[in-house]
Structures are given as C-alpha cells and as structure tokens.
mmCIF file of C-alpha atoms in Angstrom:
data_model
loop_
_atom_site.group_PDB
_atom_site.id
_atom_site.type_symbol
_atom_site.label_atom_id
_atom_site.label_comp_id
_atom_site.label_asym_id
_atom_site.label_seq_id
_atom_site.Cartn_x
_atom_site.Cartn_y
_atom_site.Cartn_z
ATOM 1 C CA UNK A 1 228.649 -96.640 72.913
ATOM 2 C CA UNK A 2 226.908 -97.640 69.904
ATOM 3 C CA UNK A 3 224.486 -99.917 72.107
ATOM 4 C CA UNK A 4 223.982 -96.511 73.367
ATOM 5 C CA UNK A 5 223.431 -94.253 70.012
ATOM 6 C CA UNK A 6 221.008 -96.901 68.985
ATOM 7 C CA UNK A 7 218.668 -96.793 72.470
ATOM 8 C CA UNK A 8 218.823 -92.913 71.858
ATOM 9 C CA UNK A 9 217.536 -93.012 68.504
ATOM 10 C CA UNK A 10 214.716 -94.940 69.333
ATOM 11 C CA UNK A 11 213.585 -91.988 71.412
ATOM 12 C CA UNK A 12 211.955 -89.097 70.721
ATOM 13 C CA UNK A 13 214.773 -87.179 73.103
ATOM 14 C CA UNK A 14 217.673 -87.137 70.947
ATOM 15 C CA UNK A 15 216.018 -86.331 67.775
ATOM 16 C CA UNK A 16 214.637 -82.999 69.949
ATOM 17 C CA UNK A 17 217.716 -82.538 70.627
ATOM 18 C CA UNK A 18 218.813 -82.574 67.059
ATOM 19 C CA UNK A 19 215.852 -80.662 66.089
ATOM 20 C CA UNK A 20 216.796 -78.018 69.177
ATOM 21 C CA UNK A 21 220.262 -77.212 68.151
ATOM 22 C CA UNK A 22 219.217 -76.278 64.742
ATOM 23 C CA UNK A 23 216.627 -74.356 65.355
ATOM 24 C CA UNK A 24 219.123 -72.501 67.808
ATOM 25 C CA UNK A 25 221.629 -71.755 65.073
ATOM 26 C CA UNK A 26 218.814 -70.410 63.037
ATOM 27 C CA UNK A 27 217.885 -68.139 65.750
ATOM 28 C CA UNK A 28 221.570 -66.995 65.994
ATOM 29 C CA UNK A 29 221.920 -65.816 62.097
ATOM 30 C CA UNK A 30 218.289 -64.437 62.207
ATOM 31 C CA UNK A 31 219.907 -62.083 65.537
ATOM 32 C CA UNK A 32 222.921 -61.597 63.462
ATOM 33 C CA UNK A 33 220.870 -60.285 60.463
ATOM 34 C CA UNK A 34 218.223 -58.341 61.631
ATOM 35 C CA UNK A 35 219.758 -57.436 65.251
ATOM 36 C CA UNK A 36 223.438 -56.931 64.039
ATOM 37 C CA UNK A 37 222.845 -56.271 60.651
ATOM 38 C CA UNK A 38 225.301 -58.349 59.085
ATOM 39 C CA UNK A 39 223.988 -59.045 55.454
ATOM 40 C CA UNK A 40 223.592 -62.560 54.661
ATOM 41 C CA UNK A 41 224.972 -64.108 50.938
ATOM 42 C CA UNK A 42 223.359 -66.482 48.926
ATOM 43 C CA UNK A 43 225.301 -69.104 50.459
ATOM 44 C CA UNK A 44 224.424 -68.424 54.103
ATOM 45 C CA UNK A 45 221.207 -69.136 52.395
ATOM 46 C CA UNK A 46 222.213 -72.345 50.979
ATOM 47 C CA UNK A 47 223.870 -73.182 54.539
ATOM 48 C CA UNK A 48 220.612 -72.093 56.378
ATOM 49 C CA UNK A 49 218.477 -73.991 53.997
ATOM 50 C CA UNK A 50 221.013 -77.470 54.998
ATOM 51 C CA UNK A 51 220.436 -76.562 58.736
ATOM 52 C CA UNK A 52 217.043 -76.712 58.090
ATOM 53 C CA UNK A 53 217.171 -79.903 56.776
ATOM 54 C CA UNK A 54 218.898 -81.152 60.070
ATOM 55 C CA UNK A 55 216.470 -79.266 61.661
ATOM 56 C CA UNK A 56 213.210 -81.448 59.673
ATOM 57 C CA UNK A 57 215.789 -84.599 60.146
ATOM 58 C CA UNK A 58 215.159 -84.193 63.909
ATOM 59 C CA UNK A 59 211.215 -83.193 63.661
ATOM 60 C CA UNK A 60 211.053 -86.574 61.025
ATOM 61 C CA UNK A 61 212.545 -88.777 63.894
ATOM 62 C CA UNK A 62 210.816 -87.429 66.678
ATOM 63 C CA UNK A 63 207.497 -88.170 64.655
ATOM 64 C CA UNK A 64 208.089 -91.708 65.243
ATOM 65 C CA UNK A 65 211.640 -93.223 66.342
ATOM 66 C CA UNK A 66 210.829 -96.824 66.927
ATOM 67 C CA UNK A 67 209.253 -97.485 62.905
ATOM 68 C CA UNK A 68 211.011 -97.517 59.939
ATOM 69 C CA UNK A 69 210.636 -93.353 59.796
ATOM 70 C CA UNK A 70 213.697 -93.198 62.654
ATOM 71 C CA UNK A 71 215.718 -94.615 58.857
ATOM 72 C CA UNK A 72 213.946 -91.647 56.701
ATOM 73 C CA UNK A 73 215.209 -89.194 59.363
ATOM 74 C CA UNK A 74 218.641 -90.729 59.438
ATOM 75 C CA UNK A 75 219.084 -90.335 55.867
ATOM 76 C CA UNK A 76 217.894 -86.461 55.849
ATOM 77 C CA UNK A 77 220.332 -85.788 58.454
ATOM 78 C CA UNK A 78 223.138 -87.498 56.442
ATOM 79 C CA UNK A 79 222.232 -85.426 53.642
ATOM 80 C CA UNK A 80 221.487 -81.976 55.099
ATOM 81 C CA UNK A 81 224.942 -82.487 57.201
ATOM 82 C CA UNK A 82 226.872 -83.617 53.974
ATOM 83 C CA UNK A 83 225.425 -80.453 52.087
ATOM 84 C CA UNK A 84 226.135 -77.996 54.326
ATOM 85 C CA UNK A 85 229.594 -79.178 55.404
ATOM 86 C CA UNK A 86 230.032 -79.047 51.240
ATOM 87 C CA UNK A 87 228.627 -75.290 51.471
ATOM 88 C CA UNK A 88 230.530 -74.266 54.655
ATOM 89 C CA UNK A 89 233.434 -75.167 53.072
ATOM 90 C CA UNK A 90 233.250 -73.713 49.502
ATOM 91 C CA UNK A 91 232.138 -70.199 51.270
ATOM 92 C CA UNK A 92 235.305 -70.463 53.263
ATOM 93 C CA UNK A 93 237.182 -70.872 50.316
ATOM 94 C CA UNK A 94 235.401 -68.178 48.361
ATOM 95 C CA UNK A 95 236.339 -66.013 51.551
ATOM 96 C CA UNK A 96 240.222 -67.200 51.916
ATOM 97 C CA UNK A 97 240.665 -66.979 48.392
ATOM 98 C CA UNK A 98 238.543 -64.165 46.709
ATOM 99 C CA UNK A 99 239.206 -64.246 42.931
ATOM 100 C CA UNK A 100 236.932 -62.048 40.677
ATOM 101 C CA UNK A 101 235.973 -65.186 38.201
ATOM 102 C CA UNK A 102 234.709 -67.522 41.094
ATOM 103 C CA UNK A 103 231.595 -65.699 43.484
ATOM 104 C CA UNK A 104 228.379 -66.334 44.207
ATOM 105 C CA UNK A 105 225.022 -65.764 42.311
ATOM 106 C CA UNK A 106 223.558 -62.832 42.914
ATOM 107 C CA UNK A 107 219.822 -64.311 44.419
ATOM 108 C CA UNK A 108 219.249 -67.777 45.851
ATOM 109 C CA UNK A 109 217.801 -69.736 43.898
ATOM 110 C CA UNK A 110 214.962 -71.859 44.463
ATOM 111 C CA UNK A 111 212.836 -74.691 42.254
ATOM 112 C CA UNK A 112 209.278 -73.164 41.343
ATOM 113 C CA UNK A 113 207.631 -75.897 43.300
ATOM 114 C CA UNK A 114 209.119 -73.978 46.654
ATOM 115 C CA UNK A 115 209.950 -70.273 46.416
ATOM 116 C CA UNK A 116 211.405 -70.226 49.476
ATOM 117 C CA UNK A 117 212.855 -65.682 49.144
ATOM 118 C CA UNK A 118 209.065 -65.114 47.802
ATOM 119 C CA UNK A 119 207.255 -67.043 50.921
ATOM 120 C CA UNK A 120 209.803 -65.536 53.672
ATOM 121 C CA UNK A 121 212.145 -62.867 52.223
ATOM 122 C CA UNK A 122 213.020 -61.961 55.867
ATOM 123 C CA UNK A 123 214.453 -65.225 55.815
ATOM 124 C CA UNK A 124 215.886 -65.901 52.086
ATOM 125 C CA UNK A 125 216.423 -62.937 50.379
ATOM 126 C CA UNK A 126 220.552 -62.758 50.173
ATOM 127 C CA UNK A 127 221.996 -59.293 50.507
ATOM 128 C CA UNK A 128 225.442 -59.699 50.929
ATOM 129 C CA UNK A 129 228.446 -60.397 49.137
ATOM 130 C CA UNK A 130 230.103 -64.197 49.823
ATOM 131 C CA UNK A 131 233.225 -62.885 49.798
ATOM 132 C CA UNK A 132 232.960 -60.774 52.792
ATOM 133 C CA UNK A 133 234.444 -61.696 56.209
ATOM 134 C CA UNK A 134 232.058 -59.130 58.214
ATOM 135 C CA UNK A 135 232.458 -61.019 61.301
ATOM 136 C CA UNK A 136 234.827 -63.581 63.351
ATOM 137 C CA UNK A 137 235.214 -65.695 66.581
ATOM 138 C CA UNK A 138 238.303 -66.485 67.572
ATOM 139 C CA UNK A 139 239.831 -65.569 63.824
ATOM 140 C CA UNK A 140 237.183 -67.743 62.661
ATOM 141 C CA UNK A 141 234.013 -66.734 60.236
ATOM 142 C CA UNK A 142 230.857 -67.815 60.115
ATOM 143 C CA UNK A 143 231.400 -70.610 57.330
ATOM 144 C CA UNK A 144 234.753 -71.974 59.284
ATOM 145 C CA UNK A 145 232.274 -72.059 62.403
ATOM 146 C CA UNK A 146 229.655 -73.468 60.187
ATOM 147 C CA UNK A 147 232.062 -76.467 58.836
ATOM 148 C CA UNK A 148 232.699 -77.357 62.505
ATOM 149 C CA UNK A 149 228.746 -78.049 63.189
ATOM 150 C CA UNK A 150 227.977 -79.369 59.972
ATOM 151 C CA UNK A 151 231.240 -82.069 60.655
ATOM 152 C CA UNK A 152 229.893 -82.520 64.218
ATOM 153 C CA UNK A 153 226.280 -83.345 62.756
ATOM 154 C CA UNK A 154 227.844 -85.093 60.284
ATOM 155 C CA UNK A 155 230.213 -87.610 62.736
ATOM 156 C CA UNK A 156 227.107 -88.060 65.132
ATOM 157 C CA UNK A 157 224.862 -88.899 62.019
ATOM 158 C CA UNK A 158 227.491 -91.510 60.698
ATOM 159 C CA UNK A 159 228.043 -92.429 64.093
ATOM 160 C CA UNK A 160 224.010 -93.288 64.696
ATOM 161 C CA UNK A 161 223.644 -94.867 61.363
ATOM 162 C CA UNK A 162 226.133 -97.346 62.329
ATOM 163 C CA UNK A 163 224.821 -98.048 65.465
ATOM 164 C CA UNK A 164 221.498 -99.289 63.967
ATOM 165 C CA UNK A 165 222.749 -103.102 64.063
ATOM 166 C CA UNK A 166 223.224 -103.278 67.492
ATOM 167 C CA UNK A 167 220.294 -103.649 69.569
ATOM 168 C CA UNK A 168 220.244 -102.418 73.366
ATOM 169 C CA UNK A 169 221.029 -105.105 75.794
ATOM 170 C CA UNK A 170 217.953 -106.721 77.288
ATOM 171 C CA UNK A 171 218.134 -106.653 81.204
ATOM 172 C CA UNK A 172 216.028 -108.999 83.393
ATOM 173 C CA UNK A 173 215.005 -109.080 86.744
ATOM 174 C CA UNK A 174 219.065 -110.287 87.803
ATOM 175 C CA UNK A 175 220.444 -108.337 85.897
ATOM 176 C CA UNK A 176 221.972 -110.760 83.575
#
C-alpha cells in the first residue's frame, strides 16, 4: 500500500483529487450560506481558510509531483489538515459546551499583508455566532462533520508522507 501512496503522489491525479474534494466542501458552505442562509462564525472562517490550504496543498503538488515541490505540498497539507482538525474541534467544543467567558471574536481576523473579509466579504465576513448549532446530519454539526474530513486528510497526509521512502517496484519485460 505504501508502494502504492508513493506512485500516486508522483502524479498529478491524486493531488487533483485532493485539490477536488476541497474545493467541493467549499462549494457546499458557500450553498449553505448564501442558498440556505445559515450564517457562518468566525471559525467556519478559520476552518474554510484550513480547507483552503488543503485545497493550495493539492494545486502545489499537481504543479509538479515528481520534483522536490510534491515535499512543499506534503507539508501544506500536513499543516492545513492539522489546523483545521485543531479548529473543528475547538468549535465543537465551543458548541457542546457554551459558557459565556469562552466564544469567538467577533470578525476574523486577518494579517495586513492578506485581508482576506476586505478582498471577498462574500466569502470571509463572519456573521454568526460559534456557539450556534443551526444545522445537523445525523445529530452531527458542521464542526463534528468537519473533524471527520480534516482527520481523514490528516491520516491520508501522514499516510503519504510515510510512503515517500519506498519507491514503486520496477517491472521489466518478465515481469520480475
């Protein structure tokens, strides 16, 4: 398997892929806000602005997955995945256990060198309040959904990084 995970990271394919699904769960909280009108909070922000970062991770490898750039995608990925599993999860806990003293900001915020809310407010501009479980799945909310995917991207990523050692077999003409 990891012969495997290594051979599909040294394709443009998989990184697509990668690229694909996160531009899908964009699409899917950019129908929920301005189709459904669920309000996002600064931390669906946050979370959005980590599955963009998966979503570069996969553009980054795609760019070139057979040079040393496959190893500059690899390590976006880790991080995006490791920060938004780390958001999902204190969201959920800001929804499970609401306390007064312990919210979120008010606005996202965002270094100067990238005003994210002033470039695409339809986008980053937070409306909502973090403590507010305005929809579920399966007596799941978004952030419990969203700590599933960002583990999932987060296992495959570790899983990919460790199959970097191990080379694909070499077949010849036998099939030795």
């Amino acid at each position: 398997m990891l012969r495997y995970l290594n051979q599909c990271s040294r394709g443009r394919g998989a990184w697509l892929l990668l690229a694909l699904t996160a531009l899908a769960l964009e699409a899917v909280a950019l129908f929920f806000q301005h189709v459904l009108g669920q309000k996002p909070c600064v931390m669906c922000i946050y979370e959005r602005c980590a599955l963009f970062g998966v979503m570069g991770a996969g553009l980054v490898g795609a760019i070139a997955p057979k040079t040393p750039l496959r190893w500059a995608a690899l390590m976006i990925w880790l991080y995006s995945a490791v920060e938004g599993l780390r958001l999902a999860y204190e969201h959920t806990m800001i929804q499970l256990h609401p306390n007064p003293f312990v919210t979120c900001d008010f606005a996202a915020r965002f270094p100067a060198w990238l005003p994210l809310n002033k470039w695409l407010p339809s986008v980053f501009v937070a409306t909502g309040d973090c403590a507010e479980r305005s929809w579920t799945f399966l007596s799941f909310s978004m952030p419990q959904w969203l700590i599933v995917v960002f583990a999932a991207y987060l296992l495959v990523a570790v899983l990919v990084a460790v199959a970097q050692p191990f080379k694909p077999k070499r077949r010849d003409l036998f099939g030795r």
